[in-house]
Tab-separated table of C-alpha atoms and ligand atoms in Angstrom:
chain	number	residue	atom	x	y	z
N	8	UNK	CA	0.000	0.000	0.000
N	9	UNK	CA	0.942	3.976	-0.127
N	10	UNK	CA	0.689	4.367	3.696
N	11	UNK	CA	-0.600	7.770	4.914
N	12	UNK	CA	-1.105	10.523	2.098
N	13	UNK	CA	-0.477	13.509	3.487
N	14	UNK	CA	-2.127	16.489	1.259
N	15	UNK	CA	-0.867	20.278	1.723
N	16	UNK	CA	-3.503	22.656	1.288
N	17	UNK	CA	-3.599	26.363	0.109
N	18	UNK	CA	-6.705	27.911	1.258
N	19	UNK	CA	-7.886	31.037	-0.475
N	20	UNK	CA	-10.352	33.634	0.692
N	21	UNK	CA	-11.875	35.499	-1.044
N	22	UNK	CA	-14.473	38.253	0.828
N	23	UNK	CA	-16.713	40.846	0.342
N	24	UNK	CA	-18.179	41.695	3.849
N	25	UNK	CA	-15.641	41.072	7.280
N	26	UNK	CA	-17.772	38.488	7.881
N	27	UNK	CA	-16.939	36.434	4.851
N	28	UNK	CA	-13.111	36.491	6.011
N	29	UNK	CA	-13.061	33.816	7.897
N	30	UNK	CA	-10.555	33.721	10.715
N	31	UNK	CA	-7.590	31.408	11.202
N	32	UNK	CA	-9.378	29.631	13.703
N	33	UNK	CA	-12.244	29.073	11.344
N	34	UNK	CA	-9.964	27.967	8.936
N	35	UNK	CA	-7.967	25.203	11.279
N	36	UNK	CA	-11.435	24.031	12.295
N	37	UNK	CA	-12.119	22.721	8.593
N	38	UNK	CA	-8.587	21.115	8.184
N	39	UNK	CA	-9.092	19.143	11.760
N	40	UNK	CA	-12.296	18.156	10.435
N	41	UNK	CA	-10.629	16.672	6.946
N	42	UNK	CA	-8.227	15.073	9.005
N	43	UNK	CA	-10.926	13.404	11.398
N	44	UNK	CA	-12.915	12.205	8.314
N	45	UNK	CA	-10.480	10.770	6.587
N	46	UNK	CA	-8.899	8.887	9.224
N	47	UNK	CA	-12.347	7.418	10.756
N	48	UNK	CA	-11.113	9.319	13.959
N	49	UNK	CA	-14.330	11.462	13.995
N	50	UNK	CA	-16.506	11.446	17.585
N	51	UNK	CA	-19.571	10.133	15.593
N	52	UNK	CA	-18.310	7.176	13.901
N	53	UNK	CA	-19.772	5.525	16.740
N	54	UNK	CA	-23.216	6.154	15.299
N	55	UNK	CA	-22.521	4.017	12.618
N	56	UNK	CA	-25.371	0.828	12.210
N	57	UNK	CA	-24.050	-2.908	12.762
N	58	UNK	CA	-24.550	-3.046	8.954
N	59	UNK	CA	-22.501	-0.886	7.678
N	60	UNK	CA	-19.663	-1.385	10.835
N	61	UNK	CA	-17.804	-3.815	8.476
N	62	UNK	CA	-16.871	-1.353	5.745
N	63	UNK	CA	-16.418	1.466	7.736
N	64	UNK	CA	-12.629	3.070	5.895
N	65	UNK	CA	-9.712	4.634	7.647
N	66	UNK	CA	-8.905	6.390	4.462
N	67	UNK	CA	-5.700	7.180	5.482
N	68	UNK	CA	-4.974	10.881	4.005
N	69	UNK	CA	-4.105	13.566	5.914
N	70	UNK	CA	-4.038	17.702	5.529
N	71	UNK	CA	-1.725	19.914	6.455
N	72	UNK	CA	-2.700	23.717	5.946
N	73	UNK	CA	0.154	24.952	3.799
N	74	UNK	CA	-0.723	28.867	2.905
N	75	UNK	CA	-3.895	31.343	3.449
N	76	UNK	CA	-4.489	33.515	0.525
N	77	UNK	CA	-6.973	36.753	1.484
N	78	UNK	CA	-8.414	39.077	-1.031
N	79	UNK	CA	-11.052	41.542	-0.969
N	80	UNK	CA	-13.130	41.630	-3.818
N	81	UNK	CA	-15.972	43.608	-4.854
N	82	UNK	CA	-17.793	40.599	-6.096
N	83	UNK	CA	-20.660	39.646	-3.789
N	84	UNK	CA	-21.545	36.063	-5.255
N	85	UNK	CA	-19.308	34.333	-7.225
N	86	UNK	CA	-21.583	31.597	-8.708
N	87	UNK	CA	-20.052	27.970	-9.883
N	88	UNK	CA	-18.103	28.950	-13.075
N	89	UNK	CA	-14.743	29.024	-11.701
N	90	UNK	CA	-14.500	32.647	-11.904
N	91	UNK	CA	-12.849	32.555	-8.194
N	92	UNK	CA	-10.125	30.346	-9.551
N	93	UNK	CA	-9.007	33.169	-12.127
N	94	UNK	CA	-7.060	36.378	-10.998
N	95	UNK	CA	-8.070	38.087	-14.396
N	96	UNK	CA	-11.769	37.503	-13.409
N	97	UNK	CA	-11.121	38.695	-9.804
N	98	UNK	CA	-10.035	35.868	-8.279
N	99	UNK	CA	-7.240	34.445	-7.255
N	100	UNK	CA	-5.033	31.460	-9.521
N	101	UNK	CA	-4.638	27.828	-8.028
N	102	UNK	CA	-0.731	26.858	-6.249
N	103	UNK	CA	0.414	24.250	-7.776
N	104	UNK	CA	-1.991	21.890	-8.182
N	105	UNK	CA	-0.440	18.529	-8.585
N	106	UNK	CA	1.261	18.842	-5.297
N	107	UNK	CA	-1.554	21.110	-3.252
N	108	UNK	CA	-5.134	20.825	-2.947
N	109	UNK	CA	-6.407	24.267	-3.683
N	110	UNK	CA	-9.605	25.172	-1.553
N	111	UNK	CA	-11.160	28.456	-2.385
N	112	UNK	CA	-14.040	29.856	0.252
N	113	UNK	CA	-15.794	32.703	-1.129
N	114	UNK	CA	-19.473	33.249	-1.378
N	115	UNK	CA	-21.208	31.066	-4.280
N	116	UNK	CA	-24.650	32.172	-4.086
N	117	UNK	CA	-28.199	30.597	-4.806
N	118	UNK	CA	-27.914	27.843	-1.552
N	119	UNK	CA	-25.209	26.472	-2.929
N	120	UNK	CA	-22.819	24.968	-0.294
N	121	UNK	CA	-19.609	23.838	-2.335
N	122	UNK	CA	-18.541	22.372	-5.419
N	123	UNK	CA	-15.552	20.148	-6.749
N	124	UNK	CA	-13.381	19.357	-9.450
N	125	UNK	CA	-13.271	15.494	-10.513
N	126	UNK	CA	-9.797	14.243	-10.881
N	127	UNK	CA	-8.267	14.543	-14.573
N	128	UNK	CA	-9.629	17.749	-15.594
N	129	UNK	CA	-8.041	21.257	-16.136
N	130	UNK	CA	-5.066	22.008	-13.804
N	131	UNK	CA	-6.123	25.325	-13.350
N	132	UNK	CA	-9.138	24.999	-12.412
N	133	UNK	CA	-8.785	21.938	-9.627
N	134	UNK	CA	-10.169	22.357	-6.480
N	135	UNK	CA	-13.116	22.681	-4.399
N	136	UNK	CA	-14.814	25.380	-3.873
N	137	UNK	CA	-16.926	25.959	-0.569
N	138	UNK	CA	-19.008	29.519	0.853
N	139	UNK	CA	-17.539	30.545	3.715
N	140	UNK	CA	-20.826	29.372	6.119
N	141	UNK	CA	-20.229	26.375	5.306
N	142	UNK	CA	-16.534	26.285	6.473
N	143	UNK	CA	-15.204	24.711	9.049
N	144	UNK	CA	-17.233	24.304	12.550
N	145	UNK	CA	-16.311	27.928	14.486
N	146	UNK	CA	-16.867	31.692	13.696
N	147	UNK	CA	-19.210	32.473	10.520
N	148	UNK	CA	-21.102	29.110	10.149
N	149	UNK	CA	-24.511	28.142	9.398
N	150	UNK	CA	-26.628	25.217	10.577
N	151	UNK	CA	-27.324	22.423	9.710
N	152	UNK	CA	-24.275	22.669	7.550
N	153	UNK	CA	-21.771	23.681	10.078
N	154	UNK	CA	-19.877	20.951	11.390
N	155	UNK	CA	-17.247	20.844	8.121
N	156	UNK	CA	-18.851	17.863	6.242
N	157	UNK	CA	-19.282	20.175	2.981
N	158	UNK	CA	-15.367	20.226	2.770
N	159	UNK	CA	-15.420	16.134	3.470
N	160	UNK	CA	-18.341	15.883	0.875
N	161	UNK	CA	-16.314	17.992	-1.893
N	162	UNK	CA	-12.948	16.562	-0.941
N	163	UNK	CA	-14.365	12.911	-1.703
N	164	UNK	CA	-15.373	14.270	-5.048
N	165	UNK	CA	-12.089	16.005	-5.926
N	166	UNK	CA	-10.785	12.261	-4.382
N	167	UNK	CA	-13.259	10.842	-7.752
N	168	UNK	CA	-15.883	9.627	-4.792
N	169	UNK	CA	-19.588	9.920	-6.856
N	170	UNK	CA	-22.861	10.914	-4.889
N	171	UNK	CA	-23.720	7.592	-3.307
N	172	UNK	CA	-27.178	7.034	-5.423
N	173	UNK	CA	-24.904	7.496	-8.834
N	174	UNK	CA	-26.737	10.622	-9.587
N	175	UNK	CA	-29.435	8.437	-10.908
N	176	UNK	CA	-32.394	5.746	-10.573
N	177	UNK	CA	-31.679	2.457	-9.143
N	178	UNK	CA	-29.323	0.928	-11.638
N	179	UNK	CA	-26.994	3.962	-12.166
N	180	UNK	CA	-24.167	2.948	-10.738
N	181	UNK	CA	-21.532	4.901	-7.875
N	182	UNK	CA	-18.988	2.528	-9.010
N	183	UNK	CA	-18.412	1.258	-5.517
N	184	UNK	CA	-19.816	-1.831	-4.806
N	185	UNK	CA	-20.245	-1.613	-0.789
N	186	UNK	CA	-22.593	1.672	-1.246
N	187	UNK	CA	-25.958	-0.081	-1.768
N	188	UNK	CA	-28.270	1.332	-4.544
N	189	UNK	CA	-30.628	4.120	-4.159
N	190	UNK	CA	-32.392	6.242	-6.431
N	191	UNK	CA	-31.710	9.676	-5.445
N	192	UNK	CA	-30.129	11.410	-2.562
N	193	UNK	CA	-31.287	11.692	1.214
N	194	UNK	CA	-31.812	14.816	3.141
N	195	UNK	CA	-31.948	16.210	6.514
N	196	UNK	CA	-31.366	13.192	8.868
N	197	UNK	CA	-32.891	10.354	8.235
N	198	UNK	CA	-34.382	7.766	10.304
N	199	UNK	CA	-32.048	3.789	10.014
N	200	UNK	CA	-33.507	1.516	7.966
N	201	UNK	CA	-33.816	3.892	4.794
N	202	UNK	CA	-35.088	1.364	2.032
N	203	UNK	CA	-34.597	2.144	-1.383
N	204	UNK	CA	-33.931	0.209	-4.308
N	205	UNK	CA	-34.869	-3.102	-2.448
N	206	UNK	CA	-31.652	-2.515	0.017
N	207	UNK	CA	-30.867	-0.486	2.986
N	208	UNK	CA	-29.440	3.023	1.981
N	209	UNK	CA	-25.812	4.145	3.577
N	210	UNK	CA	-27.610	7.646	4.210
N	211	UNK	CA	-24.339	8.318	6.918
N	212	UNK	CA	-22.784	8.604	4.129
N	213	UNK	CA	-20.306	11.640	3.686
N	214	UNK	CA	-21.304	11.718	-0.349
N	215	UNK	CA	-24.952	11.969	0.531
N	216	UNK	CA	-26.783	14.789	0.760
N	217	UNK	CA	-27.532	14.479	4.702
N	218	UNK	CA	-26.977	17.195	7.359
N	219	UNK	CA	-23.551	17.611	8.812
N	220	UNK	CA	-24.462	15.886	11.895
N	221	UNK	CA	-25.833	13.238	10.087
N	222	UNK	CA	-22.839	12.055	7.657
N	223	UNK	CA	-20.194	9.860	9.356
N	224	UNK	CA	-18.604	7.873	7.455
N	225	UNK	CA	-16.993	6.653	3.893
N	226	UNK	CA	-16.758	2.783	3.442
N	227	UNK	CA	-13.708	0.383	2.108
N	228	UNK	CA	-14.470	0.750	-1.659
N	229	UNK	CA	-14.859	4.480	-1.426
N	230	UNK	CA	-11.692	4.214	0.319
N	231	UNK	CA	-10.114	1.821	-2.542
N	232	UNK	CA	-11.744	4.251	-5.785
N	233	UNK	CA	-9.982	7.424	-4.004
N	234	UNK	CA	-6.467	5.626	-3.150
N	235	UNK	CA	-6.490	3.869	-7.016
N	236	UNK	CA	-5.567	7.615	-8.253
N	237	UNK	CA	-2.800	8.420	-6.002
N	238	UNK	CA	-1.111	5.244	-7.915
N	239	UNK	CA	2.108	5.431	-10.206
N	240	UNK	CA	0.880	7.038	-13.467
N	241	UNK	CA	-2.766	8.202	-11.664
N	242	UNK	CA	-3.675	12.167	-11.704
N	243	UNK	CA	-3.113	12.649	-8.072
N	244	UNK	CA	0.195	10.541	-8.503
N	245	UNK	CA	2.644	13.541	-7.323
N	246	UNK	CA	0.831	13.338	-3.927
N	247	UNK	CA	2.659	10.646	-2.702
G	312	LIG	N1	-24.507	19.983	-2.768
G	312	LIG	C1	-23.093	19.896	-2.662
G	312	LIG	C2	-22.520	18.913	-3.680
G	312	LIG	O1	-23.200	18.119	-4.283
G	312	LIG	C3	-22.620	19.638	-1.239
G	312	LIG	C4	-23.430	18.803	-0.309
G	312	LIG	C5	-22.799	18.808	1.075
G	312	LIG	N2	-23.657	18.304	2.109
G	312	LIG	C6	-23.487	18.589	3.423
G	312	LIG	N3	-24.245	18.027	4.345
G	312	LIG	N4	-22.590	19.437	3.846
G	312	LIG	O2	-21.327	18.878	-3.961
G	313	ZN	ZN1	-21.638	16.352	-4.287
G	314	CA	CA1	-22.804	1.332	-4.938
């Protein structure tokens, strides 16, 4: 195996209002979170069902908070089009992005939480992409979304992780075989069993659509789908 992968990450901020730049502490909050997640050492793992105990994943990658990037802008929603990933559009350019994950919080707009880059596409564009209420679990944060899991939840798709329900009806595929079927995501928190599609739905989930307090967990083949591209020749491969 590869061991622990540790990931450096460049945070930029990008604000309009005082409240949208986020402190340091804010900021820390979010990459102790990531590292909880992703080493199954979060306090509600323990919520976990007896079903699902067996493929609960240590996923074994770690952050480390490398640089904070602030800029004002006059920009007071920044919407999904990447626009916060260009300096000539305002923003502010990705570091190096086959050796840092780039994580820009500024204010999306229209309820959107955060968004992520799959693995493979553009270099300058790669990244996730969270609003600022949704950061981290201290200082500007908004319930039910303020425990970190939006980071977690964008993170596993920058990682290649798919929504658990495979963005479709029953048969559309995550491409992990130890996330049963569904047909669509969950929300708010739902009550265990959750049937759908004939099986028991992994609504604890990180890459459902659950509240914070609600997601706990990724399982083994999630673990095994995000690890495959760290590999020799993968597009996360200068990670290691
Ligand atoms: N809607 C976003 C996405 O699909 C994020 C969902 C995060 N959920 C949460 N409970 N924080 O990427
Ligand atoms: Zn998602
Ligand atoms: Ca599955």
């Amino acid at each position: 195996g590869l061991g622990t992968i540790n990931i450096p990450v460049v945070v930029h901020v990008l604000y309009n209002t005082d409240q949208e730049n986020i402190s340091d502490a804010q900021i820390n909050s979010q990459i102790q979170i990531l590292n909880e997640d992703f080493t199954a050492s979060n306090n509600d793992l323990n919520q976990v069902p007896g079903e699902f105990e067996p493929v609960v994943a240590d996923v074994n990658v770690t952050f480390t908070l490398d640089q904070v990037i602030r800029k004002f802008s006059t920009k007071t929603s920044w919407g999904t089009r990447d626009a916060m990933k260009d300096a000539s559009q305002g923003g502010s350019d990705a570091v190096d992005p086959s050796n840092y994950l780039n994580i820009w919080v500024c204010n999306i707009g229209g309820g959107i939480l955060g968004y992520a880059q799959f693995p493979g596409g553009n270099a300058s564009t790669d990244g996730v992409v969270i609003s600022p209420q949704y950061f981290g679990d201290q200082g500007y944060v908004s319930a039910p979304f303020d425990k970190g899991r939006t980071a977690t939840h964008e993170v596993g798709h920058w990682l290649n992780l798919r929504h658990i329900w495979g963005d479709g009806r029953c048969r559309q595929d995550d491409f992990v075989a130890d996330t049963p079927a569904s047909d669509g995501p969950n929300y708010g928190c739902p009550s265990y069993p959750t049937v759908n599609c004939k099986s028991n739905d992994m609504t604890m989930n990180y890459m459902d659509y659950v509240d914070d307090a609600c997601m706990y967990m990724f399982s083994e083949g999630q673990k095994a789908r995000m690890r495959a591209i760290f590999a020799a020749g993968g597009p996360r491969a200068e990670f290691r």
